[in-house]
Short mmCIF file of N, CA and C in Angstrom, two decimals:
data_model
loop_
_atom_site.label_atom_id
_atom_site.label_comp_id
_atom_site.label_asym_id
_atom_site.label_seq_id
_atom_site.Cartn_x
_atom_site.Cartn_y
_atom_site.Cartn_z
N UNK A 1 -17.75 31.06 5.93
CA UNK A 1 -17.93 29.71 5.50
C UNK A 1 -19.16 29.59 4.86
N UNK A 2 -19.21 29.03 3.47
CA UNK A 2 -20.23 29.24 2.72
C UNK A 2 -20.46 28.40 2.50
N UNK A 3 -22.18 27.20 2.59
CA UNK A 3 -22.26 26.02 2.00
C UNK A 3 -23.06 26.20 0.88
N UNK A 4 -22.59 25.33 -0.03
CA UNK A 4 -23.26 25.07 -1.25
C UNK A 4 -24.46 24.12 -1.05
N UNK A 5 -25.39 24.69 -1.81
CA UNK A 5 -26.28 22.90 -2.44
C UNK A 5 -25.92 22.77 -3.94
N UNK A 6 -26.39 20.93 -3.73
CA UNK A 6 -25.75 20.95 -4.87
C UNK A 6 -26.85 21.42 -6.20
N UNK A 7 -26.53 21.71 -7.40
CA UNK A 7 -27.35 22.68 -7.83
C UNK A 7 -28.32 21.61 -9.06
N UNK A 8 -29.20 21.89 -9.58
CA UNK A 8 -30.28 21.15 -10.08
C UNK A 8 -30.02 20.53 -11.68
N UNK A 9 -28.50 21.09 -11.52
CA UNK A 9 -28.00 21.11 -13.03
C UNK A 9 -26.92 19.31 -12.47
N UNK A 10 -26.65 19.12 -11.33
CA UNK A 10 -26.06 17.83 -10.88
C UNK A 10 -27.00 16.46 -10.59
N UNK A 11 -28.05 16.63 -10.62
CA UNK A 11 -29.17 15.98 -9.91
C UNK A 11 -29.24 15.27 -11.66
N UNK A 12 -30.22 13.77 -11.29
CA UNK A 12 -30.41 13.18 -12.81
C UNK A 12 -31.71 13.87 -12.98
N UNK A 13 -31.98 14.31 -14.35
CA UNK A 13 -32.73 14.46 -14.86
C UNK A 13 -34.32 13.36 -14.94
N UNK A 14 -35.37 13.73 -14.68
CA UNK A 14 -36.12 12.47 -15.27
C UNK A 14 -36.11 11.82 -16.10
N UNK A 15 -35.46 12.79 -17.55
CA UNK A 15 -35.95 12.17 -18.61
C UNK A 15 -34.87 11.51 -19.04
N UNK A 16 -33.46 11.08 -18.10
CA UNK A 16 -32.92 10.51 -18.07
C UNK A 16 -32.62 9.23 -18.00
N UNK A 17 -33.57 9.10 -16.81
CA UNK A 17 -33.76 7.82 -15.97
C UNK A 17 -34.61 6.87 -16.75
N UNK A 18 -34.06 5.61 -16.59
CA UNK A 18 -34.94 4.64 -17.36
C UNK A 18 -36.19 4.43 -16.62
N UNK A 19 -37.31 4.38 -17.92
CA UNK A 19 -38.30 3.95 -16.88
C UNK A 19 -38.51 2.35 -16.21
N UNK A 20 -38.62 2.19 -15.16
CA UNK A 20 -38.99 0.28 -15.30
C UNK A 20 -40.32 0.37 -14.60
N UNK A 21 -40.84 -0.48 -15.55
CA UNK A 21 -42.63 -0.42 -15.01
C UNK A 21 -42.84 -1.64 -14.03
N UNK A 22 -44.08 -1.03 -12.83
CA UNK A 22 -44.48 -2.29 -11.79
C UNK A 22 -44.25 -3.64 -11.92
N UNK A 23 -44.54 -4.00 -13.22
CA UNK A 23 -44.24 -5.53 -13.33
C UNK A 23 -42.67 -6.30 -13.39
N UNK A 24 -42.05 -5.17 -13.83
CA UNK A 24 -40.74 -5.03 -14.00
C UNK A 24 -39.97 -5.78 -12.48
N UNK A 25 -40.19 -4.34 -11.42
CA UNK A 25 -40.45 -4.33 -10.14
C UNK A 25 -40.49 -5.81 -9.72
N UNK A 26 -41.65 -6.17 -9.91
CA UNK A 26 -42.17 -6.84 -9.25
C UNK A 26 -40.74 -8.33 -9.73
N UNK A 27 -41.09 -8.39 -11.07
CA UNK A 27 -40.33 -9.34 -11.12
C UNK A 27 -38.68 -9.37 -11.01
N UNK A 28 -37.93 -8.18 -10.63
CA UNK A 28 -37.28 -8.26 -10.10
C UNK A 28 -36.67 -8.73 -8.90
N UNK A 29 -37.92 -8.14 -7.64
CA UNK A 29 -37.81 -8.45 -6.51
C UNK A 29 -37.99 -9.71 -6.44
N UNK A 30 -39.12 -10.85 -7.21
CA UNK A 30 -39.08 -11.60 -6.98
C UNK A 30 -37.95 -13.22 -7.36
N UNK A 31 -37.48 -11.93 -8.24
CA UNK A 31 -35.88 -13.45 -8.85
C UNK A 31 -34.92 -12.88 -7.37
N UNK A 32 -35.17 -11.60 -7.06
CA UNK A 32 -34.40 -11.26 -5.42
C UNK A 32 -34.53 -12.53 -4.36
N UNK A 33 -35.83 -12.50 -4.36
CA UNK A 33 -36.71 -13.84 -3.10
C UNK A 33 -35.75 -14.69 -3.20
N UNK A 34 -36.01 -15.46 -4.47
CA UNK A 34 -35.45 -16.73 -4.95
C UNK A 34 -33.90 -16.73 -4.41
N UNK A 35 -33.51 -15.52 -5.09
CA UNK A 35 -31.61 -15.63 -4.42
C UNK A 35 -31.19 -15.74 -2.80
N UNK A 36 -32.22 -15.15 -2.08
CA UNK A 36 -31.80 -15.01 -0.95
C UNK A 36 -32.20 -16.24 -0.15
N UNK A 37 -31.41 -16.77 0.45
CA UNK A 37 -31.60 -18.32 1.38
C UNK A 37 -32.43 -17.93 2.22
N UNK A 38 -32.41 -16.72 2.96
CA UNK A 38 -33.28 -16.65 4.32
C UNK A 38 -34.17 -16.60 3.90
N UNK A 39 -35.00 -15.74 2.85
CA UNK A 39 -36.40 -15.79 2.27
C UNK A 39 -37.18 -17.00 1.66
N UNK A 40 -35.76 -17.44 1.22
CA UNK A 40 -36.52 -18.48 0.18
C UNK A 40 -37.08 -19.79 1.33
N UNK A 41 -36.49 -19.44 2.58
CA UNK A 41 -36.55 -21.03 3.68
C UNK A 41 -37.72 -20.17 4.42
N UNK A 42 -38.12 -19.01 4.39
CA UNK A 42 -39.19 -18.37 4.88
C UNK A 42 -40.63 -18.34 3.96
N UNK A 43 -41.36 -19.46 4.07
CA UNK A 43 -42.26 -19.75 2.90
C UNK A 43 -43.58 -18.84 3.30
N UNK A 44 -43.71 -17.68 4.10
CA UNK A 44 -44.73 -16.38 3.80
C UNK A 44 -44.38 -15.64 2.61
N UNK A 45 -45.70 -15.61 1.71
CA UNK A 45 -45.75 -15.35 0.72
C UNK A 45 -45.74 -13.44 0.61
N UNK A 46 -45.76 -12.83 1.65
CA UNK A 46 -45.70 -11.63 1.67
C UNK A 46 -44.48 -10.78 2.70
N UNK A 47 -43.83 -10.13 1.70
CA UNK A 47 -42.51 -9.76 2.44
C UNK A 47 -42.49 -8.61 1.50
N UNK A 48 -42.40 -7.37 2.29
CA UNK A 48 -42.30 -5.70 1.67
C UNK A 48 -40.66 -5.68 0.87
N UNK A 49 -41.02 -4.83 -0.05
CA UNK A 49 -40.04 -4.28 -1.05
C UNK A 49 -38.76 -4.17 -0.30
N UNK A 50 -39.12 -3.41 0.64
CA UNK A 50 -38.18 -2.83 2.23
C UNK A 50 -37.36 -3.67 2.42
N UNK A 51 -37.69 -5.14 3.09
CA UNK A 51 -37.58 -5.91 4.03
C UNK A 51 -36.52 -6.88 3.26
N UNK A 52 -37.28 -7.08 1.89
CA UNK A 52 -36.38 -7.66 0.66
C UNK A 52 -35.04 -7.09 1.06
N UNK A 53 -35.17 -6.30 -0.07
CA UNK A 53 -33.79 -5.09 0.36
C UNK A 53 -32.69 -5.46 1.50
N UNK A 54 -33.49 -5.17 2.40
CA UNK A 54 -33.06 -5.08 3.60
C UNK A 54 -32.28 -6.60 3.85
N UNK A 55 -32.73 -7.36 3.55
CA UNK A 55 -32.19 -9.22 3.55
C UNK A 55 -31.39 -9.10 3.01
N UNK A 56 -31.31 -8.87 1.90
CA UNK A 56 -30.77 -9.12 0.30
C UNK A 56 -28.99 -8.60 1.00
N UNK A 57 -29.37 -7.42 1.55
CA UNK A 57 -28.13 -6.42 2.27
C UNK A 57 -27.15 -7.31 3.12
N UNK A 58 -27.80 -7.51 3.98
CA UNK A 58 -27.83 -8.09 5.41
C UNK A 58 -26.76 -9.71 4.33
N UNK A 59 -27.59 -10.32 3.50
CA UNK A 59 -26.86 -11.41 2.93
C UNK A 59 -25.67 -11.06 2.17
N UNK A 60 -25.60 -10.12 1.31
CA UNK A 60 -24.45 -9.91 0.85
C UNK A 60 -23.02 -9.31 1.74
N UNK A 61 -23.76 -8.47 3.00
CA UNK A 61 -22.80 -8.73 3.91
C UNK A 61 -22.15 -10.15 5.02
N UNK A 62 -23.38 -10.54 4.81
CA UNK A 62 -22.52 -12.46 5.62
C UNK A 62 -21.47 -12.52 4.15
N UNK A 63 -21.89 -12.90 3.27
CA UNK A 63 -21.18 -13.46 2.47
C UNK A 63 -19.83 -12.75 2.12
N UNK A 64 -19.87 -11.57 2.02
CA UNK A 64 -18.39 -10.62 2.38
C UNK A 64 -17.62 -11.03 3.28
N UNK A 65 -18.01 -11.17 4.71
CA UNK A 65 -17.38 -11.85 5.65
C UNK A 65 -16.50 -12.82 5.33
N UNK A 66 -18.08 -14.12 4.98
CA UNK A 66 -17.51 -14.94 4.79
C UNK A 66 -16.23 -15.42 3.46
N UNK A 67 -16.00 -14.35 2.65
CA UNK A 67 -15.23 -14.10 1.74
C UNK A 67 -13.58 -13.82 2.48
N UNK A 68 -14.14 -12.71 3.36
CA UNK A 68 -12.63 -12.34 4.01
C UNK A 68 -11.99 -13.06 4.89
N UNK A 69 -12.72 -13.67 5.40
CA UNK A 69 -12.56 -15.13 6.66
C UNK A 69 -11.69 -16.24 5.75
N UNK A 70 -12.27 -15.96 4.66
CA UNK A 70 -11.62 -17.41 3.60
C UNK A 70 -9.85 -17.10 3.27
N UNK A 71 -10.51 -15.65 2.92
CA UNK A 71 -9.35 -14.87 2.46
C UNK A 71 -7.90 -15.54 3.13
N UNK A 72 -8.42 -14.70 4.55
CA UNK A 72 -7.49 -14.92 5.43
C UNK A 72 -6.67 -16.25 5.78
N UNK A 73 -7.70 -17.06 5.95
CA UNK A 73 -7.64 -18.49 5.91
C UNK A 73 -6.42 -19.23 4.98
N UNK A 74 -6.76 -18.53 3.65
CA UNK A 74 -5.64 -18.37 2.51
C UNK A 74 -4.55 -18.12 2.43
N UNK A 75 -4.50 -16.64 3.02
CA UNK A 75 -3.35 -15.97 3.51
C UNK A 75 -2.40 -17.17 4.30
N UNK A 76 -2.86 -17.21 5.38
CA UNK A 76 -2.20 -17.59 6.68
C UNK A 76 -1.70 -19.36 6.04
N UNK A 77 -2.48 -19.70 5.70
CA UNK A 77 -2.05 -21.05 4.58
C UNK A 77 -0.23 -21.27 3.77
N UNK A 78 -1.00 -19.98 2.92
CA UNK A 78 0.51 -19.58 2.13
C UNK A 78 1.44 -18.98 2.83
N UNK A 79 1.11 -18.86 4.26
CA UNK A 79 2.75 -18.15 4.51
C UNK A 79 3.00 -19.45 5.44
N UNK A 80 3.02 -20.57 5.36
CA UNK A 80 2.91 -21.35 5.91
C UNK A 80 3.82 -22.57 4.82
N UNK A 81 3.64 -22.42 4.03
CA UNK A 81 3.47 -23.16 2.62
C UNK A 81 5.02 -22.97 1.82
N UNK A 82 5.61 -24.03 1.05
CA UNK A 82 6.87 -23.62 0.82
C UNK A 82 6.40 -22.68 -0.70
N UNK A 83 6.94 -21.40 -1.15
CA UNK A 83 7.14 -20.50 -2.25
C UNK A 83 6.86 -20.97 -3.45
N UNK A 84 7.39 -22.22 -3.81
CA UNK A 84 7.52 -22.41 -4.94
C UNK A 84 6.97 -24.02 -4.98
N UNK A 85 6.14 -24.23 -4.60
CA UNK A 85 5.28 -25.58 -4.53
C UNK A 85 4.28 -25.41 -5.56
N UNK A 86 3.59 -26.22 -5.87
CA UNK A 86 2.08 -25.86 -6.59
C UNK A 86 0.96 -25.76 -5.78
N UNK A 87 1.06 -26.25 -4.33
CA UNK A 87 0.04 -25.53 -3.51
C UNK A 87 -0.11 -24.50 -3.58
N UNK A 88 1.07 -24.08 -3.20
CA UNK A 88 1.22 -22.18 -3.21
C UNK A 88 1.30 -21.37 -4.49
N UNK A 89 1.33 -21.75 -5.35
CA UNK A 89 0.45 -21.31 -6.66
C UNK A 89 -0.81 -21.85 -6.77
N UNK A 90 -1.40 -22.91 -6.05
CA UNK A 90 -2.87 -23.08 -6.12
C UNK A 90 -3.82 -21.61 -5.15
N UNK A 91 -2.80 -21.83 -4.39
CA UNK A 91 -3.43 -20.91 -3.28
C UNK A 91 -3.33 -19.01 -3.38
N UNK A 92 -2.38 -18.83 -4.83
CA UNK A 92 -1.92 -17.61 -5.30
C UNK A 92 -2.99 -17.34 -6.25
N UNK A 93 -3.19 -18.44 -6.61
CA UNK A 93 -4.20 -18.07 -7.75
C UNK A 93 -5.34 -18.06 -6.93
N UNK A 94 -5.94 -18.46 -6.32
CA UNK A 94 -7.50 -18.48 -5.36
C UNK A 94 -7.81 -17.37 -4.59
N UNK A 95 -6.88 -16.61 -3.87
CA UNK A 95 -6.31 -15.57 -3.62
C UNK A 95 -6.17 -14.35 -4.12
N UNK A 96 -5.49 -14.62 -5.59
CA UNK A 96 -6.41 -13.38 -6.90
C UNK A 96 -7.94 -13.45 -7.16
N UNK A 97 -8.33 -14.20 -7.72
CA UNK A 97 -9.92 -14.59 -7.73
C UNK A 97 -10.19 -14.13 -6.74
N UNK A 98 -10.56 -14.32 -5.46
CA UNK A 98 -10.85 -13.90 -4.33
C UNK A 98 -10.96 -12.29 -4.21
N UNK A 99 -9.69 -11.65 -4.24
CA UNK A 99 -9.64 -10.33 -4.13
C UNK A 99 -10.15 -9.31 -5.33
N UNK A 100 -9.71 -9.85 -6.60
CA UNK A 100 -10.16 -9.16 -7.91
C UNK A 100 -11.75 -8.70 -7.37
N UNK A 101 -12.03 -9.54 -7.16
CA UNK A 101 -13.97 -9.48 -7.48
C UNK A 101 -14.20 -8.63 -6.46
N UNK A 102 -13.90 -9.14 -4.98
CA UNK A 102 -14.25 -8.49 -3.87
C UNK A 102 -13.28 -7.06 -3.67
N UNK A 103 -12.57 -6.26 -4.02
CA UNK A 103 -11.75 -5.32 -4.19
C UNK A 103 -12.75 -4.42 -5.23
N UNK A 104 -13.24 -4.89 -6.47
CA UNK A 104 -14.00 -3.91 -7.63
C UNK A 104 -15.37 -3.51 -7.20
N UNK A 105 -15.67 -4.69 -6.51
CA UNK A 105 -17.70 -4.94 -5.12
C UNK A 105 -17.50 -3.68 -4.59
N UNK A 106 -16.36 -3.70 -3.85
CA UNK A 106 -15.99 -2.79 -2.85
C UNK A 106 -15.71 -1.19 -2.94
N UNK A 107 -15.16 -0.99 -4.04
CA UNK A 107 -15.10 0.33 -4.67
C UNK A 107 -16.10 0.82 -5.75
N UNK A 108 -16.93 -0.20 -5.87
CA UNK A 108 -18.25 0.62 -7.16
C UNK A 108 -19.22 1.16 -6.12
N UNK A 109 -19.27 0.17 -4.37
CA UNK A 109 -20.50 0.19 -3.66
C UNK A 109 -20.37 1.08 -2.52
#
């Protein structure tokens, strides 16, 4: 059985990658820090980019678990509701809104 390596033609070429300045990276990391509740609460000024990205990933995973839990609760509520009621229509609408962005996010990442 032969093993193949990824050819250099399948890798992105440096000329095709958009160049981001150090200032732009710093600005993006600053914005990311402001969006992250754990880091916003921690007032220390210095957090490495690696730690910032790891904390952001943890925050996203936590938010996804919350969305999944809420979706489960709505599904249970829908199962116990009259299918033709206004409440059931609202629940179905909420479930559709929750599931569409979440599923497209999961498929992209």
